[in-house]
Amino acid sequence: MEFVMGRRVILRTIHGSCLYGTNHKDSDTDWYEVYLTGKNHQAVVNGVDTTKVNLETFVRLIDKGVPQAIEALFSPYSVYNVEWRPFLSALQPNVTNARHTYRRTIKSQFLAGAPKKIKHAVRLSWNIIDLETNGWYNPRLDQNHVNMLVSMTTDQARRIVAGVLDD
């Protein structure tokens, strides 16, 4: 995994619904990749959505508390470049910044009102609670949480989201 198309790979992980465990037969495949250098970009090719960021941007996104970057950092499916593993293992999100970013994202997702966005708001609520409590979280939902998301009413979701937004 040293080089992909001439760029040095630092980290690569499955992302999106395949990472969260909420994917279904019509789900696309998402990847999140971190390179030592290069331009940041996102591309969809043949149903595969790949986000590519350079290491400097990735570290900045982690510090800002951007959910996608933190999910990639904590993904149980991440493949690391061996020499960068100690650096990435020591990298920790700024929890104060993450709380602000997650709350803003949770609120916008929930207020959008679409069932998929409401479920994202709930998932992000669980994630930020775990991040604040434990200093990390597993973005892969366990089967109980997946089942809860599938059967959750909007009112139940509102209570979970409110618990994060009202703090």
Short mmCIF file of N, CA and C in Angstrom, two decimals:
data_model
loop_
_atom_site.label_atom_id
_atom_site.label_comp_id
_atom_site.label_asym_id
_atom_site.label_seq_id
_atom_site.Cartn_x
_atom_site.Cartn_y
_atom_site.Cartn_z
N MET A 1 0.82 -1.19 0.00
CA MET A 1 0.00 0.00 0.00
C MET A 1 0.86 1.26 0.00
N GLU A 2 2.10 1.15 -0.35
CA GLU A 2 3.00 2.30 -0.32
C GLU A 2 2.55 3.44 -1.22
N PHE A 3 2.28 3.14 -2.50
CA PHE A 3 1.93 4.20 -3.44
C PHE A 3 0.68 3.80 -4.21
N VAL A 4 -0.18 4.76 -4.39
CA VAL A 4 -1.36 4.59 -5.24
C VAL A 4 -1.31 5.73 -6.25
N MET A 5 -1.15 5.37 -7.51
CA MET A 5 -1.06 6.36 -8.59
C MET A 5 -0.02 7.43 -8.27
N GLY A 6 1.17 7.01 -7.79
CA GLY A 6 2.27 7.92 -7.54
C GLY A 6 2.20 8.70 -6.24
N ARG A 7 1.16 8.47 -5.45
CA ARG A 7 1.02 9.19 -4.18
C ARG A 7 1.26 8.22 -3.02
N ARG A 8 1.96 8.67 -2.02
CA ARG A 8 2.27 7.83 -0.86
C ARG A 8 1.08 7.77 0.09
N VAL A 9 0.54 6.57 0.28
CA VAL A 9 -0.64 6.37 1.12
C VAL A 9 -0.22 6.29 2.59
N ILE A 10 -0.92 7.05 3.43
CA ILE A 10 -0.70 7.02 4.87
C ILE A 10 -1.76 6.15 5.54
N LEU A 11 -3.00 6.29 5.10
CA LEU A 11 -4.13 5.57 5.70
C LEU A 11 -5.19 5.37 4.62
N ARG A 12 -5.86 4.24 4.66
CA ARG A 12 -6.98 3.96 3.76
C ARG A 12 -8.01 3.16 4.52
N THR A 13 -9.28 3.56 4.39
CA THR A 13 -10.35 2.82 5.06
C THR A 13 -11.65 2.89 4.27
N ILE A 14 -12.43 1.85 4.41
CA ILE A 14 -13.80 1.89 3.91
C ILE A 14 -14.51 2.97 4.72
N HIS A 15 -15.52 3.59 4.15
CA HIS A 15 -16.16 4.71 4.83
C HIS A 15 -17.66 4.67 4.57
N GLY A 16 -18.38 5.62 5.09
CA GLY A 16 -19.81 5.71 4.85
C GLY A 16 -20.57 4.54 5.45
N SER A 17 -21.68 4.19 4.80
CA SER A 17 -22.57 3.17 5.36
C SER A 17 -21.88 1.82 5.52
N CYS A 18 -20.93 1.49 4.66
CA CYS A 18 -20.20 0.23 4.81
C CYS A 18 -19.36 0.23 6.08
N LEU A 19 -18.84 1.37 6.47
CA LEU A 19 -18.11 1.49 7.73
C LEU A 19 -19.08 1.43 8.90
N TYR A 20 -20.16 2.17 8.83
CA TYR A 20 -21.10 2.26 9.95
C TYR A 20 -21.86 0.96 10.20
N GLY A 21 -21.96 0.12 9.15
CA GLY A 21 -22.74 -1.11 9.28
C GLY A 21 -24.20 -0.91 8.91
N THR A 22 -24.50 0.20 8.24
CA THR A 22 -25.89 0.51 7.86
C THR A 22 -26.13 0.32 6.37
N ASN A 23 -25.15 -0.25 5.67
CA ASN A 23 -25.27 -0.42 4.23
C ASN A 23 -26.34 -1.46 3.89
N HIS A 24 -26.86 -1.36 2.69
CA HIS A 24 -27.86 -2.30 2.16
C HIS A 24 -27.49 -2.58 0.71
N LYS A 25 -28.28 -3.38 0.04
CA LYS A 25 -27.92 -3.84 -1.31
C LYS A 25 -27.74 -2.69 -2.32
N ASP A 26 -28.38 -1.55 -2.10
CA ASP A 26 -28.27 -0.42 -3.02
C ASP A 26 -27.24 0.63 -2.58
N SER A 27 -26.53 0.35 -1.51
CA SER A 27 -25.53 1.30 -1.01
C SER A 27 -24.33 1.37 -1.94
N ASP A 28 -23.77 2.58 -2.04
CA ASP A 28 -22.53 2.70 -2.80
C ASP A 28 -21.37 2.35 -1.88
N THR A 29 -20.18 2.33 -2.43
CA THR A 29 -18.98 2.06 -1.65
C THR A 29 -18.21 3.35 -1.51
N ASP A 30 -17.84 3.68 -0.28
CA ASP A 30 -17.09 4.90 0.02
C ASP A 30 -15.73 4.53 0.59
N TRP A 31 -14.72 5.26 0.17
CA TRP A 31 -13.37 5.11 0.71
C TRP A 31 -12.87 6.48 1.19
N TYR A 32 -12.04 6.45 2.22
CA TYR A 32 -11.39 7.65 2.73
C TYR A 32 -9.90 7.33 2.72
N GLU A 33 -9.12 8.17 2.05
CA GLU A 33 -7.69 7.93 1.91
C GLU A 33 -6.91 9.18 2.32
N VAL A 34 -5.81 8.93 3.03
CA VAL A 34 -4.92 10.01 3.45
C VAL A 34 -3.57 9.76 2.80
N TYR A 35 -3.06 10.80 2.12
CA TYR A 35 -1.77 10.73 1.44
C TYR A 35 -0.81 11.70 2.09
N LEU A 36 0.48 11.41 1.95
CA LEU A 36 1.48 12.31 2.51
C LEU A 36 1.35 13.70 1.91
N THR A 37 1.21 13.80 0.60
CA THR A 37 1.09 15.08 -0.08
C THR A 37 0.05 14.97 -1.18
N GLY A 38 -0.21 16.07 -1.82
CA GLY A 38 -1.12 16.07 -2.97
C GLY A 38 -2.36 16.89 -2.71
N LYS A 39 -3.12 17.07 -3.77
CA LYS A 39 -4.37 17.83 -3.69
C LYS A 39 -5.46 17.00 -3.04
N ASN A 40 -6.32 17.67 -2.33
CA ASN A 40 -7.50 17.03 -1.74
C ASN A 40 -8.59 16.99 -2.79
N HIS A 41 -9.26 15.86 -2.90
CA HIS A 41 -10.39 15.81 -3.81
C HIS A 41 -11.28 14.59 -3.52
N GLN A 42 -12.47 14.66 -4.06
CA GLN A 42 -13.43 13.57 -3.95
C GLN A 42 -13.89 13.23 -5.36
N ALA A 43 -13.98 11.95 -5.63
CA ALA A 43 -14.41 11.51 -6.96
C ALA A 43 -15.27 10.27 -6.82
N VAL A 44 -16.25 10.17 -7.71
CA VAL A 44 -17.10 8.99 -7.80
C VAL A 44 -16.84 8.35 -9.16
N VAL A 45 -16.35 7.12 -9.13
CA VAL A 45 -16.06 6.39 -10.35
C VAL A 45 -16.67 5.00 -10.23
N ASN A 46 -17.58 4.68 -11.15
CA ASN A 46 -18.24 3.37 -11.16
C ASN A 46 -18.88 3.03 -9.81
N GLY A 47 -19.54 3.99 -9.21
CA GLY A 47 -20.23 3.75 -7.94
C GLY A 47 -19.34 3.72 -6.72
N VAL A 48 -18.07 4.03 -6.89
CA VAL A 48 -17.14 4.07 -5.75
C VAL A 48 -16.79 5.53 -5.49
N ASP A 49 -17.14 5.99 -4.30
CA ASP A 49 -16.94 7.38 -3.88
C ASP A 49 -15.67 7.42 -3.01
N THR A 50 -14.65 8.11 -3.49
CA THR A 50 -13.37 8.16 -2.77
C THR A 50 -13.03 9.60 -2.41
N THR A 51 -12.79 9.81 -1.12
CA THR A 51 -12.31 11.09 -0.62
C THR A 51 -10.82 10.94 -0.35
N LYS A 52 -10.03 11.85 -0.93
CA LYS A 52 -8.57 11.82 -0.76
C LYS A 52 -8.13 13.14 -0.16
N VAL A 53 -7.39 13.05 0.94
CA VAL A 53 -6.87 14.25 1.59
C VAL A 53 -5.39 14.05 1.89
N ASN A 54 -4.66 15.16 1.91
CA ASN A 54 -3.25 15.05 2.29
C ASN A 54 -3.14 15.07 3.82
N LEU A 55 -2.00 14.66 4.31
CA LEU A 55 -1.81 14.50 5.76
C LEU A 55 -2.02 15.81 6.51
N GLU A 56 -1.52 16.90 5.97
CA GLU A 56 -1.69 18.20 6.64
C GLU A 56 -3.18 18.53 6.81
N THR A 57 -3.96 18.31 5.77
CA THR A 57 -5.41 18.56 5.85
C THR A 57 -6.05 17.62 6.85
N PHE A 58 -5.68 16.35 6.80
CA PHE A 58 -6.25 15.35 7.71
C PHE A 58 -6.04 15.76 9.17
N VAL A 59 -4.84 16.16 9.51
CA VAL A 59 -4.54 16.58 10.88
C VAL A 59 -5.38 17.80 11.25
N ARG A 60 -5.52 18.75 10.33
CA ARG A 60 -6.34 19.93 10.57
C ARG A 60 -7.82 19.55 10.77
N LEU A 61 -8.32 18.61 9.96
CA LEU A 61 -9.72 18.16 10.08
C LEU A 61 -9.96 17.44 11.41
N ILE A 62 -8.98 16.66 11.84
CA ILE A 62 -9.08 15.99 13.15
C ILE A 62 -9.16 17.04 14.25
N ASP A 63 -8.31 18.07 14.17
CA ASP A 63 -8.32 19.12 15.18
C ASP A 63 -9.63 19.90 15.19
N LYS A 64 -10.22 20.11 14.01
CA LYS A 64 -11.49 20.83 13.91
C LYS A 64 -12.67 19.97 14.39
N GLY A 65 -12.45 18.66 14.48
CA GLY A 65 -13.52 17.77 14.92
C GLY A 65 -14.46 17.36 13.80
N VAL A 66 -13.97 17.27 12.59
CA VAL A 66 -14.80 16.90 11.44
C VAL A 66 -15.10 15.40 11.52
N PRO A 67 -16.39 15.03 11.57
CA PRO A 67 -16.76 13.63 11.77
C PRO A 67 -16.12 12.66 10.78
N GLN A 68 -16.10 12.97 9.49
CA GLN A 68 -15.56 12.03 8.51
C GLN A 68 -14.09 11.71 8.78
N ALA A 69 -13.32 12.71 9.15
CA ALA A 69 -11.90 12.49 9.43
C ALA A 69 -11.73 11.66 10.70
N ILE A 70 -12.50 11.98 11.72
CA ILE A 70 -12.40 11.23 12.98
C ILE A 70 -12.84 9.78 12.77
N GLU A 71 -13.89 9.58 11.97
CA GLU A 71 -14.33 8.22 11.66
C GLU A 71 -13.22 7.43 10.96
N ALA A 72 -12.53 8.07 10.03
CA ALA A 72 -11.42 7.41 9.34
C ALA A 72 -10.29 7.08 10.31
N LEU A 73 -9.99 8.00 11.20
CA LEU A 73 -8.94 7.79 12.19
C LEU A 73 -9.26 6.60 13.09
N PHE A 74 -10.52 6.48 13.51
CA PHE A 74 -10.93 5.43 14.45
C PHE A 74 -11.48 4.18 13.78
N SER A 75 -11.52 4.14 12.47
CA SER A 75 -12.09 2.99 11.75
C SER A 75 -11.36 1.70 12.09
N PRO A 76 -12.12 0.66 12.44
CA PRO A 76 -11.47 -0.63 12.68
C PRO A 76 -10.97 -1.27 11.39
N TYR A 77 -11.31 -0.69 10.25
CA TYR A 77 -10.90 -1.21 8.95
C TYR A 77 -9.76 -0.42 8.33
N SER A 78 -9.19 0.53 9.06
CA SER A 78 -8.09 1.33 8.51
C SER A 78 -6.88 0.47 8.25
N VAL A 79 -6.26 0.73 7.12
CA VAL A 79 -4.98 0.13 6.79
C VAL A 79 -3.98 1.28 6.81
N TYR A 80 -2.98 1.15 7.65
CA TYR A 80 -1.99 2.20 7.83
C TYR A 80 -0.70 1.86 7.11
N ASN A 81 -0.02 2.89 6.65
CA ASN A 81 1.36 2.76 6.23
C ASN A 81 2.13 2.51 7.53
N VAL A 82 2.89 1.44 7.59
CA VAL A 82 3.54 0.99 8.82
C VAL A 82 4.34 2.10 9.51
N GLU A 83 5.11 2.87 8.75
CA GLU A 83 5.94 3.88 9.40
C GLU A 83 5.12 5.04 9.98
N TRP A 84 3.88 5.20 9.55
CA TRP A 84 3.03 6.28 10.05
C TRP A 84 2.09 5.82 11.16
N ARG A 85 2.04 4.53 11.44
CA ARG A 85 1.12 4.01 12.45
C ARG A 85 1.31 4.68 13.83
N PRO A 86 2.55 4.84 14.33
CA PRO A 86 2.70 5.49 15.64
C PRO A 86 2.15 6.92 15.66
N PHE A 87 2.40 7.66 14.60
CA PHE A 87 1.89 9.03 14.51
C PHE A 87 0.36 9.04 14.52
N LEU A 88 -0.24 8.22 13.68
CA LEU A 88 -1.71 8.19 13.59
C LEU A 88 -2.33 7.64 14.86
N SER A 89 -1.69 6.67 15.49
CA SER A 89 -2.22 6.12 16.75
C SER A 89 -2.21 7.15 17.86
N ALA A 90 -1.25 8.06 17.82
CA ALA A 90 -1.15 9.11 18.85
C ALA A 90 -2.04 10.31 18.55
N LEU A 91 -2.54 10.41 17.33
CA LEU A 91 -3.36 11.55 16.92
C LEU A 91 -4.71 11.49 17.62
N GLN A 92 -5.07 12.55 18.29
CA GLN A 92 -6.33 12.61 19.03
C GLN A 92 -7.13 13.84 18.62
N PRO A 93 -8.44 13.68 18.47
CA PRO A 93 -9.28 14.84 18.14
C PRO A 93 -9.31 15.84 19.29
N ASN A 94 -9.49 17.09 18.95
CA ASN A 94 -9.75 18.13 19.93
C ASN A 94 -11.23 17.97 20.29
N VAL A 95 -11.50 17.45 21.48
CA VAL A 95 -12.88 17.09 21.87
C VAL A 95 -13.77 18.33 21.93
N THR A 96 -13.25 19.45 22.37
CA THR A 96 -14.05 20.68 22.42
C THR A 96 -14.47 21.10 21.02
N ASN A 97 -13.53 21.10 20.09
CA ASN A 97 -13.87 21.43 18.70
C ASN A 97 -14.81 20.39 18.10
N ALA A 98 -14.56 19.12 18.41
CA ALA A 98 -15.42 18.06 17.88
C ALA A 98 -16.85 18.23 18.38
N ARG A 99 -17.00 18.55 19.64
CA ARG A 99 -18.35 18.74 20.19
C ARG A 99 -19.09 19.83 19.42
N HIS A 100 -18.42 20.93 19.18
CA HIS A 100 -19.04 22.04 18.43
C HIS A 100 -19.40 21.59 17.01
N THR A 101 -18.46 20.95 16.32
CA THR A 101 -18.70 20.52 14.93
C THR A 101 -19.79 19.45 14.87
N TYR A 102 -19.73 18.48 15.77
CA TYR A 102 -20.76 17.44 15.78
C TYR A 102 -22.14 18.02 16.07
N ARG A 103 -22.23 18.89 17.07
CA ARG A 103 -23.53 19.49 17.41
C ARG A 103 -24.12 20.24 16.21
N ARG A 104 -23.29 21.00 15.53
CA ARG A 104 -23.77 21.74 14.36
C ARG A 104 -24.24 20.77 13.27
N THR A 105 -23.47 19.72 13.05
CA THR A 105 -23.82 18.73 12.02
C THR A 105 -25.08 17.95 12.42
N ILE A 106 -25.16 17.55 13.67
CA ILE A 106 -26.33 16.82 14.17
C ILE A 106 -27.58 17.66 13.98
N LYS A 107 -27.50 18.91 14.36
CA LYS A 107 -28.67 19.79 14.24
C LYS A 107 -29.11 19.94 12.79
N SER A 108 -28.16 20.18 11.89
CA SER A 108 -28.53 20.36 10.48
C SER A 108 -29.08 19.07 9.88
N GLN A 109 -28.50 17.93 10.23
CA GLN A 109 -28.99 16.65 9.71
C GLN A 109 -30.41 16.37 10.22
N PHE A 110 -30.62 16.61 11.51
CA PHE A 110 -31.94 16.33 12.08
C PHE A 110 -33.00 17.26 11.50
N LEU A 111 -32.67 18.54 11.40
CA LEU A 111 -33.64 19.51 10.89
C LEU A 111 -33.95 19.31 9.42
N ALA A 112 -33.06 18.64 8.68
CA ALA A 112 -33.34 18.35 7.27
C ALA A 112 -34.59 17.48 7.14
N GLY A 113 -34.84 16.66 8.16
CA GLY A 113 -36.09 15.91 8.25
C GLY A 113 -36.18 14.61 7.48
N ALA A 114 -35.28 14.36 6.55
CA ALA A 114 -35.32 13.11 5.80
C ALA A 114 -34.91 11.96 6.73
N PRO A 115 -35.57 10.82 6.63
CA PRO A 115 -35.25 9.70 7.54
C PRO A 115 -33.77 9.33 7.57
N LYS A 116 -33.11 9.30 6.42
CA LYS A 116 -31.69 8.97 6.38
C LYS A 116 -30.86 10.00 7.15
N LYS A 117 -31.19 11.26 7.01
CA LYS A 117 -30.44 12.32 7.70
C LYS A 117 -30.70 12.28 9.20
N ILE A 118 -31.92 11.96 9.60
CA ILE A 118 -32.25 11.82 11.02
C ILE A 118 -31.42 10.68 11.62
N LYS A 119 -31.28 9.59 10.90
CA LYS A 119 -30.48 8.46 11.39
C LYS A 119 -29.01 8.85 11.49
N HIS A 120 -28.53 9.66 10.55
CA HIS A 120 -27.15 10.15 10.66
C HIS A 120 -27.00 11.02 11.91
N ALA A 121 -27.99 11.84 12.19
CA ALA A 121 -27.93 12.69 13.38
C ALA A 121 -27.86 11.84 14.65
N VAL A 122 -28.62 10.77 14.70
CA VAL A 122 -28.61 9.88 15.86
C VAL A 122 -27.25 9.19 15.98
N ARG A 123 -26.75 8.67 14.87
CA ARG A 123 -25.44 8.00 14.87
C ARG A 123 -24.35 8.95 15.34
N LEU A 124 -24.36 10.17 14.84
CA LEU A 124 -23.37 11.16 15.26
C LEU A 124 -23.53 11.51 16.73
N SER A 125 -24.76 11.50 17.22
CA SER A 125 -25.00 11.76 18.65
C SER A 125 -24.34 10.68 19.50
N TRP A 126 -24.53 9.43 19.11
CA TRP A 126 -23.87 8.34 19.84
C TRP A 126 -22.36 8.48 19.78
N ASN A 127 -21.83 8.86 18.61
CA ASN A 127 -20.38 8.99 18.44
C ASN A 127 -19.80 10.07 19.34
N ILE A 128 -20.43 11.24 19.38
CA ILE A 128 -19.85 12.33 20.18
C ILE A 128 -19.96 12.02 21.67
N ILE A 129 -21.00 11.34 22.08
CA ILE A 129 -21.10 10.93 23.49
C ILE A 129 -19.93 10.01 23.83
N ASP A 130 -19.66 9.03 22.96
CA ASP A 130 -18.54 8.11 23.20
C ASP A 130 -17.20 8.84 23.16
N LEU A 131 -17.04 9.78 22.23
CA LEU A 131 -15.79 10.52 22.15
C LEU A 131 -15.55 11.31 23.42
N GLU A 132 -16.58 11.96 23.91
CA GLU A 132 -16.43 12.75 25.14
C GLU A 132 -16.19 11.87 26.37
N THR A 133 -16.79 10.70 26.38
CA THR A 133 -16.67 9.80 27.52
C THR A 133 -15.35 9.03 27.51
N ASN A 134 -14.97 8.53 26.33
CA ASN A 134 -13.84 7.61 26.23
C ASN A 134 -12.61 8.17 25.53
N GLY A 135 -12.75 9.31 24.84
CA GLY A 135 -11.65 9.85 24.06
C GLY A 135 -11.54 9.24 22.68
N TRP A 136 -12.42 8.33 22.34
CA TRP A 136 -12.46 7.70 21.02
C TRP A 136 -13.83 7.02 20.87
N TYR A 137 -14.10 6.52 19.68
CA TYR A 137 -15.29 5.70 19.46
C TYR A 137 -15.07 4.80 18.25
N ASN A 138 -15.86 3.76 18.19
CA ASN A 138 -15.82 2.87 17.03
C ASN A 138 -16.95 3.31 16.10
N PRO A 139 -16.63 3.81 14.91
CA PRO A 139 -17.69 4.25 14.00
C PRO A 139 -18.53 3.11 13.46
N ARG A 140 -18.06 1.87 13.62
CA ARG A 140 -18.84 0.70 13.22
C ARG A 140 -19.86 0.43 14.31
N LEU A 141 -21.14 0.57 13.97
CA LEU A 141 -22.20 0.34 14.95
C LEU A 141 -22.34 -1.14 15.24
N ASP A 142 -22.62 -1.47 16.50
CA ASP A 142 -22.91 -2.86 16.81
C ASP A 142 -24.34 -3.17 16.35
N GLN A 143 -24.69 -4.44 16.33
CA GLN A 143 -25.98 -4.85 15.79
C GLN A 143 -27.15 -4.24 16.56
N ASN A 144 -27.01 -4.06 17.87
CA ASN A 144 -28.08 -3.44 18.65
C ASN A 144 -28.36 -2.01 18.18
N HIS A 145 -27.30 -1.25 17.94
CA HIS A 145 -27.48 0.12 17.46
C HIS A 145 -28.05 0.15 16.04
N VAL A 146 -27.60 -0.75 15.19
CA VAL A 146 -28.16 -0.83 13.83
C VAL A 146 -29.66 -1.13 13.91
N ASN A 147 -30.03 -2.10 14.75
CA ASN A 147 -31.45 -2.45 14.92
C ASN A 147 -32.25 -1.27 15.45
N MET A 148 -31.67 -0.54 16.39
CA MET A 148 -32.35 0.65 16.92
C MET A 148 -32.60 1.67 15.82
N LEU A 149 -31.59 1.92 14.99
CA LEU A 149 -31.75 2.88 13.90
C LEU A 149 -32.84 2.46 12.93
N VAL A 150 -32.91 1.18 12.63
CA VAL A 150 -33.90 0.68 11.68
C VAL A 150 -35.32 0.87 12.20
N SER A 151 -35.52 0.65 13.48
CA SER A 151 -36.88 0.69 14.02
C SER A 151 -37.23 1.99 14.74
N MET A 152 -36.32 2.93 14.79
CA MET A 152 -36.50 4.16 15.56
C MET A 152 -37.55 5.08 14.95
N THR A 153 -38.39 5.63 15.80
CA THR A 153 -39.35 6.64 15.36
C THR A 153 -38.67 8.01 15.40
N THR A 154 -39.26 8.97 14.73
CA THR A 154 -38.71 10.33 14.75
C THR A 154 -38.70 10.89 16.17
N ASP A 155 -39.72 10.56 16.96
CA ASP A 155 -39.77 11.04 18.33
C ASP A 155 -38.64 10.44 19.18
N GLN A 156 -38.36 9.16 18.98
CA GLN A 156 -37.24 8.54 19.70
C GLN A 156 -35.92 9.18 19.27
N ALA A 157 -35.77 9.42 17.99
CA ALA A 157 -34.56 10.07 17.48
C ALA A 157 -34.43 11.47 18.08
N ARG A 158 -35.53 12.19 18.14
CA ARG A 158 -35.51 13.55 18.70
C ARG A 158 -34.99 13.55 20.14
N ARG A 159 -35.39 12.56 20.92
CA ARG A 159 -34.93 12.49 22.32
C ARG A 159 -33.43 12.25 22.40
N ILE A 160 -32.91 11.38 21.54
CA ILE A 160 -31.46 11.10 21.54
C ILE A 160 -30.69 12.36 21.13
N VAL A 161 -31.12 12.97 20.04
CA VAL A 161 -30.45 14.16 19.53
C VAL A 161 -30.55 15.31 20.55
N ALA A 162 -31.72 15.47 21.15
CA ALA A 162 -31.91 16.54 22.15
C ALA A 162 -30.95 16.38 23.32
N GLY A 163 -30.67 15.14 23.69
CA GLY A 163 -29.74 14.89 24.79
C GLY A 163 -28.35 15.44 24.51
N VAL A 164 -27.97 15.48 23.26
CA VAL A 164 -26.66 16.03 22.87
C VAL A 164 -26.76 17.54 22.67
N LEU A 165 -27.81 17.99 22.05
CA LEU A 165 -27.93 19.42 21.73
C LEU A 165 -28.27 20.27 22.95
N ASP A 166 -28.91 19.68 23.95
CA ASP A 166 -29.34 20.45 25.11
C ASP A 166 -28.30 20.54 26.21
N ASP A 167 -27.20 19.81 26.05
CA ASP A 167 -26.15 19.86 27.09
C ASP A 167 -25.57 21.24 27.24
#
